[in-house]
């Protein structure tokens, strides 16, 4: 009997220790990761062989979360270059009534992220500022309706899921340590676009009672031209540029998802 009690106590202790490592709600989660390149992990330099042009990475925050929380199921459908229409056409079908956790970053490509960066890289200060202002106007006037369509579909297909919407960081520290590259005028303009996206995305997520996570604070001190970059500057391959690196995903994005899920 004494041996039975000892083994029973040991088993309970082991179960308790495992519970501390993997929360029960996380271990039982049916997790679906939607979104664009900031969710797929573009910029980390290593990708699953079957992800093709979507550039889904084992170093992305969704994959890192799944590896550490052991959910019951994990569907990783975020894709580099995705816009709101791509989420509707190619991603939300992965959601079901049993989905219990959804993460998503979306909206930057709709607002013209790539063209803004290209214009600011090769154009004048005034050309850059004008292009950023166009993107901000689009984000303010058109993006809200597009986000509402996506968020409505998420809630319709996964009515009981916890939905976590992750925003975008400011790309540059201004002024910063970089002595070459874009001017501070251009860097400030690009950062202002991140602020506009924050305002729009947080408002639409809040209207659906989704959890919104602001990445601007998490990346403060870790922008391009800071002393500790969590983002790539102009890189090769070029699509890696201006995306979170491995530290950006692991130390920037992942803690924001953990803060909601436990």
Short mmCIF file of C-alpha atoms in Angstrom, two decimals:
data_model
loop_
_atom_site.label_atom_id
_atom_site.label_comp_id
_atom_site.label_asym_id
_atom_site.label_seq_id
_atom_site.Cartn_x
_atom_site.Cartn_y
_atom_site.Cartn_z
CA UNK A 1 0.00 0.00 0.00
CA UNK A 2 2.83 2.37 0.87
CA UNK A 3 4.36 1.78 -2.58
CA UNK A 4 1.01 2.47 -4.20
CA UNK A 5 0.68 5.74 -2.27
CA UNK A 6 4.22 6.77 -3.25
CA UNK A 7 3.58 6.03 -6.95
CA UNK A 8 0.23 7.80 -6.81
CA UNK A 9 1.80 10.88 -5.22
CA UNK A 10 4.57 10.89 -7.81
CA UNK A 11 2.05 10.63 -10.63
CA UNK A 12 0.06 13.54 -9.26
CA UNK A 13 3.20 15.63 -8.91
CA UNK A 14 4.18 14.86 -12.49
CA UNK A 15 0.73 15.78 -13.74
CA UNK A 16 0.86 19.04 -11.82
CA UNK A 17 4.26 19.93 -13.27
CA UNK A 18 3.04 19.20 -16.81
CA UNK A 19 0.01 21.38 -16.21
CA UNK A 20 2.35 24.25 -15.40
CA UNK A 21 4.19 23.77 -18.69
CA UNK A 22 1.13 23.40 -20.94
CA UNK A 23 -2.07 25.14 -19.79
CA UNK A 24 -5.09 22.89 -20.14
CA UNK A 25 -6.92 25.31 -22.42
CA UNK A 26 -3.87 25.64 -24.69
CA UNK A 27 -3.26 21.90 -24.82
CA UNK A 28 -6.83 21.36 -25.96
CA UNK A 29 -6.92 24.25 -28.43
CA UNK A 30 -7.86 23.83 -32.05
CA UNK A 31 -5.66 26.63 -33.39
CA UNK A 32 -5.84 28.22 -36.84
CA UNK A 33 -3.24 30.84 -37.86
CA UNK A 34 -4.47 33.20 -40.58
CA UNK A 35 -2.90 36.27 -42.12
CA UNK A 36 -0.08 37.74 -44.15
CA UNK A 37 3.73 37.59 -44.14
CA UNK A 38 4.02 38.95 -40.62
CA UNK A 39 2.14 35.84 -39.48
CA UNK A 40 3.67 33.37 -41.94
CA UNK A 41 7.17 34.24 -40.73
CA UNK A 42 8.61 35.76 -43.91
CA UNK A 43 11.92 37.32 -42.96
CA UNK A 44 13.15 34.52 -40.71
CA UNK A 45 15.10 32.81 -43.51
CA UNK A 46 13.82 29.26 -43.05
CA UNK A 47 10.55 27.87 -44.43
CA UNK A 48 8.58 24.65 -44.59
CA UNK A 49 9.17 22.83 -47.85
CA UNK A 50 5.47 22.57 -48.64
CA UNK A 51 4.64 26.24 -48.01
CA UNK A 52 5.67 27.42 -51.49
CA UNK A 53 5.36 31.16 -52.04
CA UNK A 54 3.55 31.55 -48.73
CA UNK A 55 6.89 31.30 -46.86
CA UNK A 56 5.55 29.70 -43.70
CA UNK A 57 8.33 29.38 -41.17
CA UNK A 58 8.96 27.19 -38.12
CA UNK A 59 10.31 30.40 -36.55
CA UNK A 60 7.01 32.27 -36.98
CA UNK A 61 5.02 33.12 -33.87
CA UNK A 62 2.16 30.70 -34.76
CA UNK A 63 4.57 27.77 -35.19
CA UNK A 64 6.47 28.71 -32.03
CA UNK A 65 3.22 28.93 -30.06
CA UNK A 66 2.08 25.55 -31.34
CA UNK A 67 5.44 23.97 -30.51
CA UNK A 68 5.34 25.20 -26.92
CA UNK A 69 1.63 24.69 -26.19
CA UNK A 70 0.86 21.38 -27.95
CA UNK A 71 -2.64 22.28 -29.17
CA UNK A 72 -5.02 19.51 -30.14
CA UNK A 73 -4.81 20.69 -33.75
CA UNK A 74 -2.87 23.38 -35.63
CA UNK A 75 -3.72 24.70 -39.09
CA UNK A 76 -1.12 27.15 -40.41
CA UNK A 77 -2.53 28.92 -43.47
CA UNK A 78 -1.04 32.43 -43.20
CA UNK A 79 0.61 33.41 -46.48
CA UNK A 80 3.17 35.98 -47.57
CA UNK A 81 1.58 38.73 -49.63
CA UNK A 82 -1.95 38.01 -48.43
CA UNK A 83 -4.59 40.69 -48.54
CA UNK A 84 -8.03 40.62 -46.98
CA UNK A 85 -9.46 39.05 -50.14
CA UNK A 86 -6.90 36.25 -49.97
CA UNK A 87 -7.91 35.49 -46.40
CA UNK A 88 -11.54 35.22 -47.50
CA UNK A 89 -10.79 33.17 -50.62
CA UNK A 90 -8.00 30.91 -49.39
CA UNK A 91 -7.79 30.85 -45.60
CA UNK A 92 -11.07 31.11 -43.69
CA UNK A 93 -12.20 27.73 -45.02
CA UNK A 94 -9.79 26.25 -42.47
CA UNK A 95 -12.05 27.48 -39.67
CA UNK A 96 -14.78 25.28 -38.22
CA UNK A 97 -17.19 25.34 -35.32
CA UNK A 98 -14.59 23.43 -33.28
CA UNK A 99 -11.87 26.06 -33.82
CA UNK A 100 -11.08 27.53 -30.41
CA UNK A 101 -8.17 29.88 -31.19
CA UNK A 102 -7.52 32.11 -34.20
CA UNK A 103 -4.65 34.52 -34.77
CA UNK A 104 -4.38 36.96 -37.66
CA UNK A 105 -2.39 39.91 -38.96
CA UNK A 106 -3.88 41.48 -42.11
CA UNK A 107 -4.35 44.87 -43.74
CA UNK A 108 -0.82 46.04 -44.49
CA UNK A 109 -0.80 44.68 -48.03
CA UNK A 110 -4.24 46.09 -48.76
CA UNK A 111 -2.88 49.52 -47.85
CA UNK A 112 0.02 49.09 -50.28
CA UNK A 113 2.90 48.19 -47.96
CA UNK A 114 5.24 46.95 -50.71
CA UNK A 115 4.63 49.90 -53.02
CA UNK A 116 5.13 52.36 -50.16
CA UNK A 117 8.50 50.85 -49.32
CA UNK A 118 9.53 50.78 -52.99
CA UNK A 119 8.48 54.37 -53.57
CA UNK A 120 10.25 55.59 -50.45
CA UNK A 121 13.41 53.65 -51.29
CA UNK A 122 13.79 55.04 -54.81
CA UNK A 123 11.88 58.32 -54.70
CA UNK A 124 12.39 61.73 -53.15
CA UNK A 125 11.26 62.73 -49.69
CA UNK A 126 8.16 64.44 -51.07
CA UNK A 127 7.30 61.47 -53.31
CA UNK A 128 7.59 59.15 -50.32
CA UNK A 129 5.44 61.34 -48.09
CA UNK A 130 2.78 61.63 -50.80
CA UNK A 131 2.67 57.86 -51.31
CA UNK A 132 2.44 57.26 -47.57
CA UNK A 133 -0.44 59.74 -47.34
CA UNK A 134 -2.25 57.86 -50.11
CA UNK A 135 -1.81 54.62 -48.20
CA UNK A 136 -3.07 56.23 -45.00
CA UNK A 137 -6.15 57.57 -46.78
CA UNK A 138 -6.88 54.09 -48.13
CA UNK A 139 -6.41 52.60 -44.67
CA UNK A 140 -8.75 55.15 -43.14
CA UNK A 141 -11.48 55.10 -45.78
CA UNK A 142 -11.48 51.65 -47.41
CA UNK A 143 -9.69 49.20 -45.14
CA UNK A 144 -12.29 49.26 -42.32
CA UNK A 145 -14.93 47.67 -44.55
CA UNK A 146 -12.48 45.05 -45.80
CA UNK A 147 -11.48 44.12 -42.26
CA UNK A 148 -15.13 43.93 -41.21
CA UNK A 149 -15.73 41.38 -43.97
CA UNK A 150 -12.83 39.23 -42.77
CA UNK A 151 -13.70 39.48 -39.10
CA UNK A 152 -17.36 38.69 -39.78
CA UNK A 153 -16.37 35.52 -41.64
CA UNK A 154 -14.04 34.47 -38.85
CA UNK A 155 -16.77 34.83 -36.24
CA UNK A 156 -19.36 33.13 -38.45
CA UNK A 157 -17.17 30.10 -39.14
CA UNK A 158 -15.64 29.86 -35.67
CA UNK A 159 -18.39 31.18 -33.36
CA UNK A 160 -16.74 30.08 -30.11
CA UNK A 161 -13.11 30.86 -30.93
CA UNK A 162 -10.86 33.27 -29.11
CA UNK A 163 -9.65 35.60 -31.88
CA UNK A 164 -6.36 37.46 -31.50
CA UNK A 165 -5.62 40.25 -33.97
CA UNK A 166 -1.99 41.31 -34.08
CA UNK A 167 -0.93 44.69 -35.45
CA UNK A 168 2.26 45.94 -37.05
CA UNK A 169 5.34 47.57 -35.48
CA UNK A 170 6.87 50.86 -36.47
CA UNK A 171 9.75 49.98 -38.77
CA UNK A 172 12.29 52.68 -37.87
CA UNK A 173 13.85 54.30 -34.86
CA UNK A 174 13.91 58.04 -35.60
CA UNK A 175 16.47 59.43 -35.23
CA UNK A 176 18.50 56.25 -35.23
CA UNK A 177 21.99 54.88 -35.59
CA UNK A 178 21.78 54.38 -39.39
CA UNK A 179 23.89 56.92 -41.25
CA UNK A 180 22.86 55.66 -44.71
CA UNK A 181 19.63 54.61 -46.34
CA UNK A 182 16.33 56.44 -46.05
CA UNK A 183 16.18 59.96 -44.67
CA UNK A 184 14.55 60.62 -41.32
CA UNK A 185 11.71 62.30 -43.22
CA UNK A 186 11.00 59.06 -45.06
CA UNK A 187 11.42 56.95 -41.94
CA UNK A 188 9.00 59.14 -39.99
CA UNK A 189 6.45 58.97 -42.80
CA UNK A 190 6.62 55.17 -42.93
CA UNK A 191 6.21 55.01 -39.14
CA UNK A 192 3.14 57.22 -39.37
CA UNK A 193 1.56 54.64 -41.68
CA UNK A 194 2.04 52.02 -38.95
CA UNK A 195 0.25 54.34 -36.54
CA UNK A 196 -2.68 54.70 -38.92
CA UNK A 197 -2.92 50.94 -39.39
CA UNK A 198 -2.95 50.56 -35.62
CA UNK A 199 -5.84 52.98 -35.27
CA UNK A 200 -7.92 51.31 -37.98
CA UNK A 201 -7.21 47.67 -37.14
CA UNK A 202 -7.63 48.10 -33.39
CA UNK A 203 -10.99 49.84 -33.89
CA UNK A 204 -12.38 47.15 -36.19
CA UNK A 205 -11.10 44.32 -33.99
CA UNK A 206 -12.64 46.01 -30.97
CA UNK A 207 -15.97 46.32 -32.73
CA UNK A 208 -16.03 42.51 -32.97
CA UNK A 209 -14.84 42.06 -29.38
CA UNK A 210 -11.64 40.42 -30.65
CA UNK A 211 -8.40 40.70 -28.68
CA UNK A 212 -6.09 43.23 -30.35
CA UNK A 213 -2.35 43.37 -29.65
CA UNK A 214 -0.39 46.55 -30.42
CA UNK A 215 3.11 45.61 -31.60
CA UNK A 216 4.48 49.14 -31.64
CA UNK A 217 5.39 49.09 -27.97
CA UNK A 218 6.84 45.58 -28.13
CA UNK A 219 9.25 46.66 -30.88
CA UNK A 220 10.24 49.98 -29.32
CA UNK A 221 14.03 49.94 -29.07
CA UNK A 222 14.21 47.14 -31.62
CA UNK A 223 13.33 48.95 -34.83
CA UNK A 224 15.60 49.31 -37.85
CA UNK A 225 18.37 51.78 -36.93
CA UNK A 226 18.12 50.91 -33.22
CA UNK A 227 20.88 49.13 -31.31
CA UNK A 228 19.06 45.76 -31.50
CA UNK A 229 17.09 45.18 -34.68
CA UNK A 230 14.14 42.79 -34.64
CA UNK A 231 13.35 43.70 -38.26
CA UNK A 232 15.19 43.25 -41.53
CA UNK A 233 16.16 46.29 -43.54
CA UNK A 234 16.75 45.90 -47.29
CA UNK A 235 17.66 42.21 -47.61
CA UNK A 236 18.16 39.41 -50.07
CA UNK A 237 15.90 37.79 -51.16
CA UNK A 238 14.16 41.13 -51.40
CA UNK A 239 10.85 39.80 -50.02
CA UNK A 240 12.62 39.24 -46.70
CA UNK A 241 13.03 43.01 -46.38
CA UNK A 242 11.12 45.00 -43.76
CA UNK A 243 9.80 41.92 -41.97
CA UNK A 244 10.44 40.65 -38.45
CA UNK A 245 13.52 38.47 -38.12
CA UNK A 246 13.63 35.47 -35.78
CA UNK A 247 13.94 37.67 -32.71
CA UNK A 248 11.05 39.77 -33.95
CA UNK A 249 8.85 36.72 -34.12
CA UNK A 250 10.10 35.08 -30.91
CA UNK A 251 10.54 38.13 -28.69
CA UNK A 252 8.12 40.56 -30.34
CA UNK A 253 5.09 38.70 -31.66
CA UNK A 254 5.01 35.45 -29.67
CA UNK A 255 4.76 37.12 -26.22
CA UNK A 256 1.75 39.09 -27.48
CA UNK A 257 -0.09 35.89 -28.35
CA UNK A 258 1.02 34.31 -25.08
CA UNK A 259 -0.32 37.32 -23.17
CA UNK A 260 -3.82 36.49 -24.36
CA UNK A 261 -3.73 32.69 -24.31
CA UNK A 262 -1.73 32.16 -21.11
#
